[in-house]
PDB file of C-alpha atoms in Angstrom:
ATOM      1  CA  GLU A 747      11.555   3.082 -14.741  1.00 74.00           C
ATOM      2  CA  PRO A 748       9.472   6.084 -13.612  1.00 76.00           C
ATOM      3  CA  GLU A 749       9.101   6.400  -9.779  1.00 92.00           C
ATOM      4  CA  VAL A 750       7.016   8.170  -7.231  1.00 96.00           C
ATOM      5  CA  THR A 751       9.277  10.435  -5.183  1.00 96.00           C
ATOM      6  CA  GLN A 752       8.578  11.715  -1.663  1.00 97.00           C
ATOM      7  CA  THR A 753      10.346  14.481   0.230  1.00 95.00           C
ATOM      8  CA  PRO A 754      11.599  14.779   2.816  1.00 94.00           C
ATOM      9  CA  SER A 755      12.579  11.193   3.689  1.00 94.00           C
ATOM     10  CA  HIS A 756      12.387  12.082   7.437  1.00 96.00           C
ATOM     11  CA  GLN A 757      10.570  14.940   9.011  1.00 96.00           C
ATOM     12  CA  VAL A 758      10.711  15.918  12.617  1.00 97.00           C
ATOM     13  CA  THR A 759       8.110  18.318  13.931  1.00 96.00           C
ATOM     14  CA  GLN A 760       7.018  19.712  17.284  1.00 96.00           C
ATOM     15  CA  MET A 761       3.568  18.684  18.392  1.00 97.00           C
ATOM     16  CA  GLY A 762       1.015  21.320  17.395  1.00 97.00           C
ATOM     17  CA  GLN A 763       2.883  22.404  14.361  1.00 97.00           C
ATOM     18  CA  GLU A 764       1.715  22.090  10.800  1.00 97.00           C
ATOM     19  CA  VAL A 765       3.604  19.801   8.439  1.00 97.00           C
ATOM     20  CA  ILE A 766       3.439  19.297   4.720  1.00 96.00           C
ATOM     21  CA  LEU A 767       4.555  16.116   3.069  1.00 97.00           C
ATOM     22  CA  ARG A 768       5.457  16.274  -0.602  1.00 97.00           C
ATOM     23  CA  CYS A 769       5.054  13.799  -3.390  1.00 97.00           C
ATOM     24  CA  VAL A 770       5.835  13.848  -7.088  1.00 97.00           C
ATOM     25  CA  PRO A 771       3.698  11.199  -8.727  1.00 96.00           C
ATOM     26  CA  ILE A 772       4.644   9.390 -11.823  1.00 94.00           C
ATOM     27  CA  SER A 773       4.043  11.998 -14.695  1.00 91.00           C
ATOM     28  CA  ASN A 774       1.243  10.263 -16.692  1.00 90.00           C
ATOM     29  CA  HIS A 775      -0.624   9.012 -13.711  1.00 93.00           C
ATOM     30  CA  LEU A 776      -4.075  10.394 -12.906  1.00 92.00           C
ATOM     31  CA  TYR A 777      -4.940   8.945  -9.509  1.00 93.00           C
ATOM     32  CA  PHE A 778      -3.054   9.822  -6.356  1.00 95.00           C
ATOM     33  CA  TYR A 779      -3.193   8.420  -2.889  1.00 95.00           C
ATOM     34  CA  TRP A 780      -1.798   8.762   0.623  1.00 97.00           C
ATOM     35  CA  TYR A 781      -1.338   5.968   3.022  1.00 96.00           C
ATOM     36  CA  ARG A 782       0.282   5.813   6.495  1.00 96.00           C
ATOM     37  CA  GLN A 783       1.932   3.018   8.458  1.00 94.00           C
ATOM     38  CA  ILE A 784       2.314   3.462  12.156  1.00 94.00           C
ATOM     39  CA  LEU A 785       5.250   1.522  13.425  1.00 90.00           C
ATOM     40  CA  GLY A 786       4.470  -2.156  13.838  1.00 85.00           C
ATOM     41  CA  GLN A 787       1.004  -1.817  12.233  1.00 88.00           C
ATOM     42  CA  LYS A 788      -0.449  -2.259   8.759  1.00 88.00           C
ATOM     43  CA  VAL A 789      -0.455   0.179   5.892  1.00 92.00           C
ATOM     44  CA  GLU A 790      -3.639   2.193   6.162  1.00 92.00           C
ATOM     45  CA  PHE A 791      -5.420   4.072   3.438  1.00 92.00           C
ATOM     46  CA  LEU A 792      -5.930   7.827   4.043  1.00 95.00           C
ATOM     47  CA  VAL A 793      -7.236   9.354   0.877  1.00 94.00           C
ATOM     48  CA  SER A 794      -7.501   9.140  -2.960  1.00 93.00           C
ATOM     49  CA  PHE A 795      -7.501  12.070  -5.306  1.00 94.00           C
ATOM     50  CA  TYR A 796      -8.567  12.309  -8.909  1.00 92.00           C
ATOM     51  CA  ASN A 797      -9.508  15.172 -11.263  1.00 89.00           C
ATOM     52  CA  ASN A 798      -8.458  17.727  -8.610  1.00 90.00           C
ATOM     53  CA  GLU A 799     -10.727  16.460  -6.010  1.00 93.00           C
ATOM     54  CA  ILE A 800     -10.863  13.873  -3.161  1.00 94.00           C
ATOM     55  CA  SER A 801     -12.521  10.735  -4.526  1.00 91.00           C
ATOM     56  CA  GLU A 802     -12.455   8.656  -1.311  1.00 90.00           C
ATOM     57  CA  LYS A 803     -11.182   9.153   2.213  1.00 92.00           C
ATOM     58  CA  SER A 804     -10.960   6.903   5.284  1.00 91.00           C
ATOM     59  CA  GLU A 805     -12.197   7.659   8.790  1.00 91.00           C
ATOM     60  CA  ILE A 806      -8.533   8.535   9.711  1.00 93.00           C
ATOM     61  CA  PHE A 807      -8.548  11.504   7.288  1.00 95.00           C
ATOM     62  CA  ASP A 808     -10.375  14.013   9.421  1.00 94.00           C
ATOM     63  CA  ASP A 809     -10.327  17.828   9.367  1.00 95.00           C
ATOM     64  CA  GLN A 810      -6.698  17.831  10.493  1.00 96.00           C
ATOM     65  CA  PHE A 811      -5.678  16.521   7.078  1.00 97.00           C
ATOM     66  CA  SER A 812      -5.855  18.115   3.611  1.00 97.00           C
ATOM     67  CA  VAL A 813      -4.414  17.313   0.238  1.00 97.00           C
ATOM     68  CA  GLU A 814      -3.530  19.485  -2.628  1.00 94.00           C
ATOM     69  CA  ARG A 815      -2.164  19.326  -6.076  1.00 92.00           C
ATOM     70  CA  PRO A 816      -0.719  22.795  -6.268  1.00 86.00           C
ATOM     71  CA  ASP A 817       0.757  22.479  -9.735  1.00 86.00           C
ATOM     72  CA  GLY A 818       1.080  19.831 -12.471  1.00 77.00           C
ATOM     73  CA  SER A 819       3.558  17.702 -10.666  1.00 86.00           C
ATOM     74  CA  ASN A 820       3.311  17.914  -6.889  1.00 93.00           C
ATOM     75  CA  PHE A 821       0.808  16.188  -4.628  1.00 96.00           C
ATOM     76  CA  THR A 822       0.920  17.213  -1.001  1.00 97.00           C
ATOM     77  CA  LEU A 823      -0.471  16.060   2.375  1.00 97.00           C
ATOM     78  CA  LYS A 824      -0.901  18.710   4.970  1.00 97.00           C
ATOM     79  CA  ILE A 825      -1.379  17.817   8.635  1.00 97.00           C
ATOM     80  CA  ARG A 826      -2.482  20.691  10.879  1.00 96.00           C
ATOM     81  CA  SER A 827      -1.818  20.848  14.528  1.00 95.00           C
ATOM     82  CA  THR A 828       0.130  17.593  14.569  1.00 97.00           C
ATOM     83  CA  LYS A 829      -0.299  15.152  17.484  1.00 96.00           C
ATOM     84  CA  LEU A 830       2.047  12.544  18.862  1.00 96.00           C
ATOM     85  CA  GLU A 831      -0.041   9.726  17.323  1.00 96.00           C
ATOM     86  CA  ASP A 832       0.502  11.234  13.852  1.00 97.00           C
ATOM     87  CA  SER A 833       4.040   9.780  13.941  1.00 97.00           C
ATOM     88  CA  ALA A 834       4.222   7.198  11.190  1.00 97.00           C
ATOM     89  CA  MET A 835       5.585   6.490   7.784  1.00 96.00           C
ATOM     90  CA  TYR A 836       3.458   8.265   5.174  1.00 97.00           C
ATOM     91  CA  PHE A 837       3.392   6.736   1.678  1.00 96.00           C
ATOM     92  CA  CYS A 838       2.243   8.416  -1.446  1.00 97.00           C
ATOM     93  CA  ALA A 839       1.101   6.360  -4.442  1.00 96.00           C
ATOM     94  CA  SER A 840      -0.137   7.020  -7.931  1.00 95.00           C
ATOM     95  CA  SER A 841      -1.729   4.998 -10.705  1.00 93.00           C
ATOM     96  CA  GLU A 842      -2.376   5.582 -14.366  1.00 91.00           C
ATOM     97  CA  SER A 843      -5.655   3.845 -14.161  1.00 85.00           C
ATOM     98  CA  PHE A 844      -7.236   2.225 -11.179  1.00 78.00           C
ATOM     99  CA  GLN A 845      -4.599  -0.421 -10.516  1.00 83.00           C
ATOM    100  CA  PRO A 846      -1.858  -1.111  -9.812  1.00 90.00           C
ATOM    101  CA  GLN A 847      -0.797   1.765  -7.477  1.00 91.00           C
ATOM    102  CA  HIS A 848       2.846   2.566  -7.426  1.00 94.00           C
ATOM    103  CA  PHE A 849       4.305   3.707  -4.099  1.00 95.00           C
ATOM    104  CA  GLY A 850       7.063   6.122  -3.175  1.00 95.00           C
ATOM    105  CA  ASP A 851       9.599   5.244  -0.419  1.00 94.00           C
ATOM    106  CA  GLY A 852       7.739   7.203   2.156  1.00 96.00           C
ATOM    107  CA  THR A 853       8.344  10.012   4.551  1.00 97.00           C
ATOM    108  CA  ARG A 854       8.994   9.199   8.187  1.00 97.00           C
ATOM    109  CA  LEU A 855       7.141  11.701  10.272  1.00 97.00           C
ATOM    110  CA  SER A 856       8.299  12.050  13.886  1.00 97.00           C
ATOM    111  CA  ILE A 857       6.230  14.224  16.190  1.00 97.00           C
ATOM    112  CA  LEU A 858       8.040  15.386  19.412  1.00 95.00           C
TER     113      LEU A 858
ATOM    114  CA  ASP B 244     -10.374  -2.534  10.134  1.00 61.00           C
ATOM    115  CA  GLN B 245      -9.883  -6.218   9.607  1.00 75.00           C
ATOM    116  CA  GLN B 246     -11.030  -6.560   6.032  1.00 92.00           C
ATOM    117  CA  VAL B 247      -7.860  -8.221   4.957  1.00 95.00           C
ATOM    118  CA  LYS B 248      -5.990 -10.610   7.251  1.00 95.00           C
ATOM    119  CA  GLN B 249      -2.584 -12.184   6.918  1.00 95.00           C
ATOM    120  CA  ASN B 250      -2.416 -14.546   9.917  1.00 91.00           C
ATOM    121  CA  SER B 251       1.245 -15.492   9.540  1.00 94.00           C
ATOM    122  CA  PRO B 252       3.565 -12.660  10.663  1.00 93.00           C
ATOM    123  CA  SER B 253       6.538 -14.564   9.333  1.00 96.00           C
ATOM    124  CA  LEU B 254       7.594 -17.446   7.092  1.00 97.00           C
ATOM    125  CA  SER B 255      10.975 -19.059   6.629  1.00 98.00           C
ATOM    126  CA  VAL B 256      11.797 -21.125   3.546  1.00 98.00           C
ATOM    127  CA  GLN B 257      14.821 -22.742   2.109  1.00 97.00           C
ATOM    128  CA  GLU B 258      16.190 -21.441  -1.198  1.00 97.00           C
ATOM    129  CA  GLY B 259      14.813 -23.308  -4.172  1.00 97.00           C
ATOM    130  CA  ARG B 260      11.660 -24.397  -2.264  1.00 97.00           C
ATOM    131  CA  ILE B 261       8.149 -23.118  -2.648  1.00 98.00           C
ATOM    132  CA  SER B 262       6.948 -20.154  -0.522  1.00 98.00           C
ATOM    133  CA  ILE B 263       3.265 -20.013   0.121  1.00 98.00           C
ATOM    134  CA  LEU B 264       1.892 -16.747   1.568  1.00 98.00           C
ATOM    135  CA  ASN B 265      -1.732 -16.733   2.632  1.00 98.00           C
ATOM    136  CA  CYS B 266      -4.346 -14.082   2.855  1.00 97.00           C
ATOM    137  CA  ASP B 267      -8.002 -14.106   4.032  1.00 97.00           C
ATOM    138  CA  TYR B 268     -10.579 -11.316   3.540  1.00 96.00           C
ATOM    139  CA  THR B 269     -13.987 -10.471   4.767  1.00 95.00           C
ATOM    140  CA  ASN B 270     -15.189  -7.821   2.325  1.00 91.00           C
ATOM    141  CA  SER B 271     -17.159  -9.455  -0.482  1.00 91.00           C
ATOM    142  CA  MET B 272     -17.100  -6.187  -2.340  1.00 91.00           C
ATOM    143  CA  PHE B 273     -13.441  -6.508  -3.209  1.00 93.00           C
ATOM    144  CA  ASP B 274     -13.176  -6.919  -6.937  1.00 89.00           C
ATOM    145  CA  TYR B 275      -9.462  -7.031  -7.302  1.00 92.00           C
ATOM    146  CA  PHE B 276      -6.556  -8.303  -5.236  1.00 96.00           C
ATOM    147  CA  LEU B 277      -2.891  -7.359  -5.318  1.00 96.00           C
ATOM    148  CA  TRP B 278       0.307  -8.543  -3.686  1.00 97.00           C
ATOM    149  CA  TYR B 279       2.953  -6.029  -2.802  1.00 96.00           C
ATOM    150  CA  LYS B 280       6.551  -6.681  -1.601  1.00 96.00           C
ATOM    151  CA  LYS B 281       8.348  -4.296   0.708  1.00 93.00           C
ATOM    152  CA  TYR B 282      12.009  -4.083   1.545  1.00 92.00           C
ATOM    153  CA  PRO B 283      13.160  -2.014   4.603  1.00 88.00           C
ATOM    154  CA  ALA B 284      13.271   1.739   3.974  1.00 84.00           C
ATOM    155  CA  GLU B 285      11.400   1.439   0.712  1.00 90.00           C
ATOM    156  CA  GLY B 286       7.728   1.746  -0.271  1.00 91.00           C
ATOM    157  CA  PRO B 287       5.597  -1.327  -1.257  1.00 93.00           C
ATOM    158  CA  THR B 288       6.346  -2.571  -4.760  1.00 94.00           C
ATOM    159  CA  PHE B 289       3.619  -4.063  -6.805  1.00 94.00           C
ATOM    160  CA  LEU B 290       4.218  -7.731  -7.539  1.00 96.00           C
ATOM    161  CA  ILE B 291       1.092  -9.420  -9.053  1.00 97.00           C
ATOM    162  CA  SER B 292      -2.670  -8.977  -9.100  1.00 95.00           C
ATOM    163  CA  ILE B 293      -5.779 -10.983  -9.732  1.00 96.00           C
ATOM    164  CA  SER B 294      -9.285  -9.957 -10.671  1.00 94.00           C
ATOM    165  CA  SER B 295     -12.117 -11.406  -8.567  1.00 93.00           C
ATOM    166  CA  ILE B 296     -13.527 -13.199 -11.665  1.00 94.00           C
ATOM    167  CA  LYS B 297     -10.325 -15.305 -11.975  1.00 95.00           C
ATOM    168  CA  ASP B 298      -8.995 -18.013  -9.808  1.00 96.00           C
ATOM    169  CA  LYS B 299      -5.358 -17.963 -10.837  1.00 97.00           C
ATOM    170  CA  ASN B 300      -2.822 -15.593 -12.283  1.00 97.00           C
ATOM    171  CA  GLU B 301       0.797 -16.426 -13.030  1.00 97.00           C
ATOM    172  CA  ASP B 302       3.805 -14.157 -13.718  1.00 96.00           C
ATOM    173  CA  GLY B 303       7.110 -15.989 -13.851  1.00 97.00           C
ATOM    174  CA  ARG B 304       7.963 -17.440 -10.463  1.00 98.00           C
ATOM    175  CA  PHE B 305       4.883 -15.810  -8.854  1.00 98.00           C
ATOM    176  CA  THR B 306       1.359 -17.327  -8.955  1.00 98.00           C
ATOM    177  CA  VAL B 307      -1.607 -15.989  -7.104  1.00 98.00           C
ATOM    178  CA  PHE B 308      -4.635 -18.225  -6.389  1.00 98.00           C
ATOM    179  CA  LEU B 309      -8.073 -16.921  -5.422  1.00 97.00           C
ATOM    180  CA  ASN B 310     -10.750 -18.981  -3.717  1.00 97.00           C
ATOM    181  CA  LYS B 311     -13.741 -16.730  -3.652  1.00 95.00           C
ATOM    182  CA  SER B 312     -16.000 -19.065  -1.755  1.00 95.00           C
ATOM    183  CA  ALA B 313     -13.456 -19.351   1.005  1.00 96.00           C
ATOM    184  CA  LYS B 314     -12.511 -15.672   0.776  1.00 96.00           C
ATOM    185  CA  HIS B 315      -8.892 -16.799   0.612  1.00 97.00           C
ATOM    186  CA  LEU B 316      -5.951 -16.030  -1.605  1.00 97.00           C
ATOM    187  CA  SER B 317      -2.416 -17.216  -1.729  1.00 98.00           C
ATOM    188  CA  LEU B 318       0.837 -16.226  -3.279  1.00 98.00           C
ATOM    189  CA  HIS B 319       3.189 -18.972  -4.420  1.00 98.00           C
ATOM    190  CA  ILE B 320       6.766 -18.232  -5.228  1.00 98.00           C
ATOM    191  CA  VAL B 321       8.675 -21.059  -6.991  1.00 97.00           C
ATOM    192  CA  PRO B 322      11.569 -21.446  -6.674  1.00 98.00           C
ATOM    193  CA  SER B 323      12.297 -19.123  -3.780  1.00 98.00           C
ATOM    194  CA  GLN B 324      15.361 -17.012  -3.844  1.00 97.00           C
ATOM    195  CA  PRO B 325      17.222 -15.099  -1.183  1.00 96.00           C
ATOM    196  CA  GLY B 326      16.350 -11.868  -2.909  1.00 96.00           C
ATOM    197  CA  ASP B 327      12.701 -12.674  -2.307  1.00 97.00           C
ATOM    198  CA  SER B 328      13.228 -12.025   1.460  1.00 97.00           C
ATOM    199  CA  ALA B 329      10.883  -9.101   2.301  1.00 97.00           C
ATOM    200  CA  VAL B 330       7.566  -8.277   3.759  1.00 96.00           C
ATOM    201  CA  TYR B 331       4.649  -9.262   1.559  1.00 97.00           C
ATOM    202  CA  PHE B 332       1.394  -7.414   1.769  1.00 96.00           C
ATOM    203  CA  CYS B 333      -1.910  -8.666   0.497  1.00 96.00           C
ATOM    204  CA  ALA B 334      -4.450  -5.980  -0.523  1.00 95.00           C
ATOM    205  CA  GLY B 335      -8.090  -5.988  -1.624  1.00 94.00           C
ATOM    206  CA  VAL B 336      -9.612  -3.260  -3.813  1.00 91.00           C
ATOM    207  CA  TYR B 337     -13.158  -2.107  -4.105  1.00 87.00           C
ATOM    208  CA  ASN B 338     -14.645   0.921  -5.863  1.00 79.00           C
ATOM    209  CA  ASN B 339     -11.760   0.565  -8.376  1.00 74.00           C
ATOM    210  CA  ASN B 340      -9.069   2.237  -6.264  1.00 74.00           C
ATOM    211  CA  ASP B 341     -10.127   1.925  -2.600  1.00 83.00           C
ATOM    212  CA  MET B 342      -7.385  -0.435  -1.291  1.00 88.00           C
ATOM    213  CA  ARG B 343      -7.103  -2.221   2.047  1.00 91.00           C
ATOM    214  CA  PHE B 344      -3.920  -3.899   3.150  1.00 93.00           C
ATOM    215  CA  GLY B 345      -3.254  -6.863   5.318  1.00 94.00           C
ATOM    216  CA  ALA B 346      -0.686  -6.574   8.099  1.00 91.00           C
ATOM    217  CA  GLY B 347       1.974  -8.321   6.076  1.00 94.00           C
ATOM    218  CA  THR B 348       4.093 -11.522   6.262  1.00 96.00           C
ATOM    219  CA  ARG B 349       7.849 -11.318   6.622  1.00 96.00           C
ATOM    220  CA  LEU B 350       9.404 -13.961   4.265  1.00 97.00           C
ATOM    221  CA  THR B 351      12.928 -15.080   4.846  1.00 97.00           C
ATOM    222  CA  VAL B 352      14.543 -17.302   2.172  1.00 97.00           C
ATOM    223  CA  LYS B 353      17.603 -19.060   3.596  1.00 96.00           C
ATOM    224  CA  PRO B 354      20.485 -19.898   1.189  1.00 92.00           C
TER     225      PRO B 354
END
């Protein structure tokens, strides 16, 4: 069964550095999403992306964050000038139509 | 953001019995609800969904019930199996793909 794949599985970064989280959505999917889950808290929506542009974003997704689909397969989340509170699991998801969304296994981001 | 609430952080059930996971929501704009299951070190896996115009959807051992007037939905698993042990997330969707998750309920099915 097709899967959403995320790399790396664990990313350790110094505070203030930039980090790029990578995702390969399922190939025929058109909608792409990023979520995060801070340890012990709920899964939170960050952003949705369709037709090469952001379709929806949450209040968490401020100017520090950006997304890109640089080619036909990858979908990336860039976090500029990382902060300690950015430490979380980041999940990518994709969907063929609106629902259901299929999730990757996540990237654990640790900011030191 | 408390649009979706799962008030029970954990639930323990004997194998073969029914598991009932509950979810409440406040956003009346949700037009779709989904349940996801999550194992440790994995992403959420889609389980079952229900449109807001329905009150029940069944898929094998899994049934989701929606009570719109009470803004409540539940997931029934019958019979429960040890492999069902996981964290279950309820999610509401509006604007077609804007999804909000509950905090999750950890289900333990004991052999």
